[in-house]
């Protein structure tokens, strides 16, 4: 069974109202600024604004991560949690690509400290041997030693 995984989308603060409209067009708004993406009546993705940005605590404050930390602090952050009942690859990519094609920003996943651009995601670019949202590659690298 797959555990819940998360993707973060960092977008320009000035775009918040447009971001809400875009998510409303793709998902069901089930609670004040919280959305569900369903597939055949089953919830696959849970989306909300991450106002507290608590995941900042998990990122090392190094020179290499300075840009990453600054972007997270200054941008609107959407958190997309992917149900452990489904792979969710196709759906996550669809939502992230749609958001990054409409708004300036980056995406981040649970598997790297890299800020992914739309172009990198579309091209399948690898960072430290992993593509965006490459939970299978991450698992294999960390558990098949």
Coordinates of N, CA, C and O in Angstrom, one line a residue:
X1 N 0.8 -1.2 0.0 CA 0.0 0.0 0.0 C 0.9 1.3 0.0 O 1.9 1.3 0.7
X2 N 0.5 2.2 -0.8 CA 1.2 3.5 -0.9 C 0.8 4.4 0.2 O -0.4 4.5 0.5
X3 N 1.7 5.1 0.9 CA 1.3 6.1 1.9 C 1.0 7.4 1.3 O 1.2 7.6 0.1
X4 N 0.4 8.3 2.0 CA 0.1 9.6 1.5 C 1.3 10.3 1.2 O 2.3 10.3 1.9
X5 N 1.4 10.9 0.0 CA 2.5 11.7 -0.4 C 2.0 13.2 -0.7 O 0.8 13.4 -0.8
X6 N 3.0 14.1 -0.7 CA 2.6 15.5 -0.9 C 3.4 16.2 -2.0 O 4.6 15.8 -2.2
X7 N 2.8 17.1 -2.6 CA 3.4 18.0 -3.6 C 3.0 19.4 -3.2 O 1.9 19.7 -2.7
X8 N 4.0 20.3 -3.3 CA 3.7 21.7 -3.0 C 3.9 22.5 -4.2 O 4.9 22.3 -5.0
X9 N 3.0 23.5 -4.5 CA 3.1 24.3 -5.6 C 3.2 25.7 -5.1 O 2.4 26.2 -4.3
X10 N 4.4 26.4 -5.4 CA 4.7 27.7 -5.0 C 4.4 28.7 -6.1 O 4.9 28.6 -7.2
X11 N 3.4 29.6 -5.8 CA 3.0 30.6 -6.9 C 3.0 32.0 -6.3 O 3.0 32.2 -5.1
X12 N 3.1 32.9 -7.3 CA 3.2 34.3 -6.9 C 2.0 34.7 -6.0 O 0.9 34.4 -6.4
X13 N 2.3 35.5 -5.0 CA 1.3 35.9 -4.0 C 0.2 36.7 -4.7 O -1.0 36.6 -4.3
X14 N 0.5 37.5 -5.7 CA -0.5 38.4 -6.3 C -1.6 37.6 -7.1 O -2.6 38.2 -7.5
X15 N -1.4 36.3 -7.3 CA -2.3 35.5 -8.1 C -3.3 34.7 -7.3 O -4.0 33.9 -7.8
X16 N -3.4 35.0 -6.0 CA -4.2 34.1 -5.1 C -5.7 34.0 -5.6 O -6.2 32.8 -5.7
X17 N -6.4 35.0 -6.0 CA -7.8 34.9 -6.4 C -7.9 34.1 -7.7 O -8.8 33.3 -7.9
X18 N -7.0 34.3 -8.6 CA -6.9 33.6 -9.9 C -6.6 32.1 -9.6 O -7.2 31.2 -10.3
X19 N -5.8 31.8 -8.7 CA -5.4 30.5 -8.3 C -6.7 29.8 -7.8 O -7.0 28.6 -8.2
X20 N -7.4 30.4 -6.9 CA -8.7 29.9 -6.4 C -9.6 29.5 -7.5 O -10.2 28.5 -7.6
X21 N -9.8 30.5 -8.5 CA -10.7 30.2 -9.6 C -10.3 29.0 -10.4 O -11.1 28.2 -10.9
X22 N -9.0 28.9 -10.6 CA -8.4 27.8 -11.4 C -8.7 26.5 -10.7 O -9.1 25.5 -11.4
X23 N -8.4 26.4 -9.4 CA -8.7 25.2 -8.7 C -10.1 24.8 -8.7 O -10.5 23.7 -8.8
X24 N -11.0 25.9 -8.5 CA -12.4 25.6 -8.5 C -12.9 25.0 -9.8 O -13.9 24.3 -9.8
X25 N -12.2 25.3 -10.9 CA -12.6 24.8 -12.2 C -12.2 23.3 -12.4 O -12.8 22.7 -13.3
X26 N -11.3 22.8 -11.6 CA -10.8 21.5 -11.7 C -11.2 20.5 -10.6 O -11.2 19.3 -10.8
X27 N -11.6 21.1 -9.5 CA -11.8 20.3 -8.3 C -13.1 20.7 -7.6 O -13.7 21.7 -7.9
X28 N -13.5 19.9 -6.6 CA -14.7 20.2 -5.8 C -14.2 20.9 -4.6 O -13.4 20.4 -3.8
X29 N -14.8 22.1 -4.3 CA -14.5 22.8 -3.1 C -15.4 22.3 -2.0 O -16.6 22.5 -2.0
X30 N -14.8 21.5 -1.1 CA -15.6 20.9 -0.1 C -15.6 21.6 1.3 O -16.4 21.3 2.1
X31 N -14.7 22.6 1.5 CA -14.6 23.3 2.7 C -13.8 24.6 2.4 O -13.0 24.5 1.6
X32 N -14.1 25.6 3.1 CA -13.4 26.9 2.9 C -12.0 26.7 2.4 O -11.1 26.4 3.2
X33 N -11.7 26.9 1.1 CA -10.4 26.9 0.5 C -9.7 25.5 0.7 O -8.5 25.4 0.8
X34 N -10.5 24.5 0.6 CA -10.0 23.1 0.6 C -10.8 22.4 -0.5 O -12.0 22.5 -0.6
X35 N -10.0 21.7 -1.3 CA -10.6 21.0 -2.5 C -10.3 19.5 -2.5 O -9.3 19.1 -1.9
X36 N -11.1 18.8 -3.3 CA -10.9 17.4 -3.5 C -10.9 17.2 -5.0 O -11.8 17.7 -5.7
X37 N -10.0 16.4 -5.5 CA -10.0 16.0 -6.9 C -10.5 14.5 -6.9 O -9.8 13.7 -6.3
X38 N -11.6 14.2 -7.6 CA -12.1 12.9 -7.6 C -12.0 12.2 -8.9 O -11.9 12.9 -9.9
X39 N -11.9 10.9 -8.8 CA -11.9 10.1 -10.0 C -12.9 8.9 -9.8 O -12.6 8.1 -8.8
X40 N -13.9 8.9 -10.5 CA -14.9 7.8 -10.3 C -15.5 7.8 -8.9 O -15.5 6.8 -8.3
X41 N -15.8 8.9 -8.4 CA -16.4 9.1 -7.0 C -15.4 8.8 -5.9 O -15.8 8.7 -4.8
X42 N -14.2 8.6 -6.2 CA -13.2 8.3 -5.2 C -12.2 9.5 -5.1 O -11.7 10.0 -6.1
X43 N -12.0 10.0 -3.9 CA -11.1 11.1 -3.7 C -9.6 10.7 -3.9 O -9.1 9.8 -3.2
X44 N -8.9 11.4 -4.8 CA -7.5 11.1 -5.1 C -6.6 12.1 -4.5 O -5.6 11.8 -4.0
X45 N -7.0 13.4 -4.7 CA -6.1 14.5 -4.3 C -6.9 15.4 -3.3 O -8.1 15.6 -3.5
X46 N -6.2 15.9 -2.3 CA -6.7 16.8 -1.3 C -5.8 18.1 -1.4 O -4.6 18.0 -1.3
X47 N -6.4 19.2 -1.7 CA -5.7 20.4 -2.0 C -6.1 21.5 -1.1 O -7.3 21.7 -0.8
X48 N -5.1 22.2 -0.6 CA -5.4 23.4 0.3 C -4.2 24.3 0.3 O -3.1 23.9 0.0
X49 N -4.4 25.6 0.7 CA -3.3 26.5 0.9 C -2.6 26.1 2.2 O -3.2 25.8 3.2
X50 N -1.3 26.1 2.1 CA -0.5 25.8 3.3 C 0.0 27.1 3.9 O 1.1 27.5 3.5
X51 N -0.8 27.7 4.7 CA -0.5 29.0 5.2 C 0.7 29.0 6.2 O 1.5 29.9 6.3
X52 N 0.8 27.9 7.0 CA 1.8 27.9 8.0 C 3.2 27.5 7.5 O 4.2 27.8 8.1
X53 N 3.2 26.9 6.3 CA 4.4 26.5 5.7 C 5.4 25.7 6.6 O 6.6 25.9 6.7
X54 N 4.8 24.8 7.4 CA 5.5 24.1 8.4 C 6.6 23.2 7.8 O 7.6 22.9 8.5
X55 N 6.5 22.8 6.6 CA 7.5 22.0 5.9 C 8.8 22.7 5.8 O 9.8 22.1 5.5
X56 N 8.8 24.0 6.0 CA 10.1 24.8 6.0 C 11.1 24.2 7.0 O 12.3 24.2 6.8
X57 N 10.5 23.7 8.1 CA 11.4 23.2 9.2 C 12.2 21.9 8.7 O 13.2 21.6 9.3
X58 N 11.7 21.3 7.7 CA 12.4 20.1 7.2 C 13.5 20.3 6.2 O 14.2 19.4 5.8
X59 N 13.6 21.6 5.8 CA 14.6 21.9 4.8 C 15.9 22.6 5.5 O 15.7 23.5 6.2
X60 N 17.0 22.0 5.2 CA 18.2 22.5 5.8 C 18.5 23.9 5.3 O 18.4 24.2 4.1
X61 N 18.9 24.8 6.2 CA 19.2 26.1 5.9 C 20.7 26.2 5.4 O 21.6 26.5 6.2
X62 N 20.9 25.9 4.2 CA 22.3 25.9 3.6 C 22.3 26.9 2.4 O 21.3 27.4 2.0
X63 N 23.5 27.3 2.0 CA 23.6 28.2 0.9 C 22.9 27.6 -0.4 O 22.3 28.4 -1.1
X64 N 23.0 26.3 -0.6 CA 22.4 25.7 -1.7 C 20.9 25.8 -1.7 O 20.2 25.9 -2.7
X65 N 20.3 25.9 -0.5 CA 18.8 25.9 -0.3 C 18.3 27.4 -0.1 O 17.1 27.6 0.1
X66 N 19.2 28.4 -0.2 CA 18.8 29.7 0.1 C 17.7 30.2 -0.8 O 16.7 30.8 -0.3
X67 N 17.8 29.9 -2.1 CA 16.7 30.3 -3.0 C 15.4 29.6 -2.8 O 14.4 30.2 -2.8
X68 N 15.5 28.3 -2.5 CA 14.4 27.5 -2.2 C 13.6 28.1 -0.9 O 12.4 28.3 -1.0
X69 N 14.4 28.4 0.1 CA 13.7 28.9 1.3 C 13.1 30.3 1.1 O 12.0 30.6 1.6
X70 N 13.8 31.1 0.4 CA 13.3 32.5 0.1 C 12.0 32.4 -0.7 O 11.0 33.1 -0.5
X71 N 11.9 31.5 -1.7 CA 10.7 31.3 -2.5 C 9.5 30.9 -1.7 O 8.4 31.4 -1.8
X72 N 9.8 29.9 -0.8 CA 8.7 29.4 0.0 C 8.2 30.4 0.9 O 7.0 30.6 1.1
X73 N 9.1 31.2 1.5 CA 8.6 32.3 2.4 C 7.8 33.4 1.7 O 6.9 33.9 2.3
X74 N 8.1 33.6 0.4 CA 7.5 34.8 -0.2 C 6.3 34.4 -1.1 O 5.5 35.3 -1.5
X75 N 6.1 33.1 -1.4 CA 5.0 32.7 -2.3 C 3.8 32.2 -1.6 O 3.9 31.8 -0.4
X76 N 2.7 32.1 -2.3 CA 1.5 31.3 -1.9 C 1.9 29.8 -2.1 O 2.5 29.5 -3.1
X77 N 1.6 29.0 -1.1 CA 1.9 27.6 -1.2 C 0.6 26.8 -1.2 O -0.1 26.9 -0.2
X78 N 0.5 26.0 -2.2 CA -0.6 25.0 -2.3 C 0.0 23.7 -1.9 O 1.0 23.3 -2.4
X79 N -0.7 23.0 -1.0 CA -0.3 21.6 -0.7 C -1.3 20.6 -1.3 O -2.5 20.8 -1.2
X80 N -0.8 19.7 -2.1 CA -1.6 18.7 -2.7 C -1.2 17.3 -2.0 O 0.0 16.9 -2.2
X81 N -2.1 16.8 -1.3 CA -1.9 15.4 -0.7 C -2.5 14.4 -1.6 O -3.7 14.5 -2.0
X82 N -1.7 13.3 -1.9 CA -2.2 12.3 -2.7 C -2.6 11.1 -1.9 O -1.8 10.6 -1.1
X83 N -3.8 10.6 -2.1 CA -4.3 9.5 -1.4 C -3.4 8.3 -1.5 O -2.9 8.0 -2.6
X84 N -3.2 7.5 -0.4 CA -2.4 6.3 -0.4 C -3.1 5.2 -1.2 O -2.5 4.1 -1.4
X85 N -4.4 5.4 -1.5 CA -5.2 4.3 -2.2 C -4.9 4.3 -3.7 O -5.4 3.4 -4.4
X86 N -4.3 5.3 -4.2 CA -4.1 5.5 -5.7 C -2.7 6.0 -6.0 O -2.2 6.8 -5.2
X87 N -2.1 5.6 -7.1 CA -0.8 6.2 -7.5 C -0.9 7.7 -7.6 O -0.1 8.5 -7.1
X88 N -1.9 8.2 -8.3 CA -2.2 9.7 -8.5 C -1.2 10.4 -9.4 O -1.3 11.6 -9.5
X89 N -0.3 9.7 -10.1 CA 0.7 10.3 -10.9 C 0.0 11.2 -12.0 O 0.4 12.4 -12.1
X90 N -0.9 10.7 -12.7 CA -1.5 11.4 -13.8 C -2.3 12.6 -13.3 O -2.2 13.7 -13.9
X91 N -3.0 12.5 -12.2 CA -3.8 13.5 -11.7 C -2.9 14.7 -11.1 O -3.2 15.9 -11.3
X92 N -1.9 14.3 -10.4 CA -1.0 15.3 -9.8 C -0.3 16.1 -11.0 O -0.3 17.3 -10.9
X93 N 0.2 15.4 -12.0 CA 0.8 16.1 -13.1 C -0.2 17.0 -13.8 O 0.2 18.1 -14.2
X94 N -1.4 16.6 -13.9 CA -2.4 17.4 -14.6 C -2.6 18.7 -13.8 O -2.6 19.8 -14.4
X95 N -2.8 18.6 -12.5 CA -3.1 19.8 -11.7 C -1.8 20.7 -11.7 O -1.9 21.9 -11.9
X96 N -0.7 20.1 -11.4 CA 0.6 20.9 -11.3 C 0.9 21.6 -12.7 O 1.2 22.8 -12.7
X97 N 0.8 20.9 -13.8 CA 1.0 21.5 -15.1 C 0.1 22.6 -15.4 O 0.4 23.7 -15.9
X98 N -1.2 22.4 -15.0 CA -2.2 23.5 -15.2 C -1.9 24.7 -14.4 O -1.9 25.8 -15.0
X99 N -1.5 24.5 -13.2 CA -1.2 25.7 -12.3 C 0.1 26.4 -12.8 O 0.1 27.6 -12.9
X100 N 1.1 25.6 -13.2 CA 2.4 26.3 -13.6 C 2.3 26.8 -15.0 O 3.1 27.7 -15.3
X101 N 1.3 26.4 -15.8 CA 1.2 27.0 -17.1 C 0.4 28.3 -17.0 O 0.6 29.2 -17.9
X102 N -0.3 28.5 -16.0 CA -1.1 29.8 -15.8 C -0.4 30.8 -14.9 O -0.7 32.0 -15.0
X103 N 0.4 30.3 -14.0 CA 1.0 31.2 -13.0 C 2.5 31.0 -12.9 O 3.0 29.9 -13.1
X104 N 3.2 32.1 -12.5 CA 4.6 32.0 -12.3 C 4.9 31.2 -11.0 O 4.3 31.5 -10.0
X105 N 5.7 30.2 -11.1 CA 6.0 29.5 -9.8 C 6.8 28.2 -10.1 O 7.4 28.0 -11.1
X106 N 6.8 27.4 -9.0 CA 7.5 26.1 -9.0 C 6.7 25.1 -8.3 O 5.8 25.4 -7.5
X107 N 7.1 23.8 -8.5 CA 6.6 22.7 -7.7 C 7.7 22.0 -6.9 O 8.8 22.1 -7.3
X108 N 7.3 21.4 -5.8 CA 8.2 20.7 -5.0 C 7.5 19.4 -4.6 O 6.3 19.4 -4.4
X109 N 8.3 18.3 -4.4 CA 7.7 17.1 -3.9 C 8.4 16.6 -2.7 O 9.3 17.2 -2.2
X110 N 7.9 15.5 -2.2 CA 8.4 14.9 -1.0 C 9.8 14.3 -1.2 O 10.5 13.8 -0.2
X111 N 10.3 14.1 -2.4 CA 11.4 13.3 -2.7 C 12.7 14.1 -3.0 O 13.7 13.5 -3.3
X112 N 12.6 15.4 -3.1 CA 13.8 16.2 -3.3 C 13.6 17.6 -2.7 O 12.5 18.0 -2.4
X113 N 14.7 18.3 -2.7 CA 14.7 19.7 -2.2 C 14.8 20.6 -3.4 O 15.3 21.7 -3.3
X114 N 14.4 20.2 -4.6 CA 14.5 20.9 -5.8 C 13.2 21.6 -6.1 O 12.1 21.1 -5.9
X115 N 13.3 22.8 -6.6 CA 12.2 23.6 -7.1 C 12.0 23.2 -8.6 O 12.9 23.6 -9.4
X116 N 11.0 22.6 -9.0 CA 10.7 22.1 -10.3 C 10.0 23.1 -11.1 O 9.0 23.7 -10.7
X117 N 10.5 23.4 -12.3 CA 9.8 24.3 -13.3 C 8.9 23.5 -14.1 O 9.0 22.3 -14.2
X118 N 8.0 24.2 -14.8 CA 7.0 23.5 -15.7 C 7.8 22.8 -16.8 O 7.5 21.6 -17.1
X119 N 8.8 23.4 -17.3 CA 9.6 22.8 -18.4 C 10.3 21.5 -17.9 O 10.3 20.5 -18.6
X120 N 10.9 21.5 -16.7 CA 11.5 20.3 -16.2 C 10.5 19.2 -16.0 O 10.8 18.0 -16.3
X121 N 9.3 19.5 -15.5 CA 8.3 18.5 -15.3 C 7.9 17.9 -16.7 O 7.8 16.7 -16.8
X122 N 7.6 18.8 -17.6 CA 7.2 18.3 -18.9 C 8.2 17.5 -19.6 O 7.9 16.5 -20.3
X123 N 9.5 17.8 -19.5 CA 10.6 17.1 -20.2 C 11.1 15.9 -19.4 O 11.9 15.2 -19.9
X124 N 10.5 15.6 -18.2 CA 11.0 14.5 -17.4 C 12.4 14.6 -17.0 O 13.2 13.7 -16.8
X125 N 12.9 15.9 -16.8 CA 14.2 16.2 -16.3 C 14.4 15.5 -14.9 O 13.5 15.4 -14.1
X126 N 15.7 15.0 -14.7 CA 16.0 14.4 -13.5 C 16.9 15.3 -12.6 O 17.7 16.0 -13.2
X127 N 16.7 15.3 -11.3 CA 17.5 16.0 -10.4 C 18.0 14.9 -9.4 O 17.1 14.3 -8.7
X128 N 19.3 14.8 -9.2 CA 19.8 13.7 -8.4 C 19.2 12.4 -8.7 O 18.7 11.7 -7.8
X129 N 19.1 12.1 -9.9 CA 18.6 10.8 -10.5 C 17.1 10.6 -10.3 O 16.6 9.5 -10.7
X130 N 16.3 11.6 -9.9 CA 14.9 11.4 -9.8 C 14.1 12.4 -10.6 O 14.6 13.6 -10.7
X131 N 13.0 12.0 -11.2 CA 12.1 13.0 -11.9 C 11.2 13.6 -10.9 O 11.1 13.1 -9.7
X132 N 10.4 14.5 -11.3 CA 9.4 15.1 -10.4 C 8.4 14.0 -9.9 O 7.9 13.2 -10.7
X133 N 8.1 14.0 -8.7 CA 7.1 13.1 -8.1 C 7.5 11.7 -8.4 O 6.6 10.8 -8.6
X134 N 8.7 11.3 -8.3 CA 9.2 10.0 -8.6 C 9.3 9.1 -7.3 O 10.4 8.8 -6.9
X135 N 8.2 8.9 -6.7 CA 8.2 8.1 -5.5 C 8.7 6.7 -5.7 O 9.2 6.1 -4.8
X136 N 8.5 6.1 -6.9 CA 8.9 4.8 -7.2 C 10.5 4.7 -7.2 O 11.1 3.9 -6.6
X137 N 11.0 5.7 -7.9 CA 12.5 5.8 -8.0 C 13.1 6.0 -6.6 O 14.1 5.5 -6.3
X138 N 12.5 6.9 -5.9 CA 13.0 7.2 -4.5 C 12.9 6.0 -3.7 O 13.9 5.7 -2.9
X139 N 11.8 5.2 -3.7 CA 11.7 4.0 -2.9 C 12.7 3.0 -3.3 O 13.4 2.4 -2.4
X140 N 12.9 2.8 -4.6 CA 13.9 1.8 -5.1 C 15.3 2.2 -4.6 O 16.1 1.3 -4.2
X141 N 15.6 3.5 -4.7 CA 17.0 3.9 -4.3 C 17.2 3.8 -2.8 O 18.3 3.5 -2.4
X142 N 16.2 4.0 -2.0 CA 16.3 3.9 -0.6 C 16.0 2.6 0.1 O 16.3 2.5 1.3
X143 N 15.4 1.7 -0.6 CA 15.0 0.4 0.0 C 15.6 -0.8 -0.7 O 15.4 -1.9 -0.2
X144 N 16.2 -0.7 -1.8 CA 16.7 -1.8 -2.5 C 18.3 -1.8 -2.5 O 18.9 -2.0 -3.5
X145 N 18.8 -1.6 -1.3 CA 20.3 -1.6 -1.2 C 20.8 -2.9 -0.8 O 20.3 -3.7 -0.1

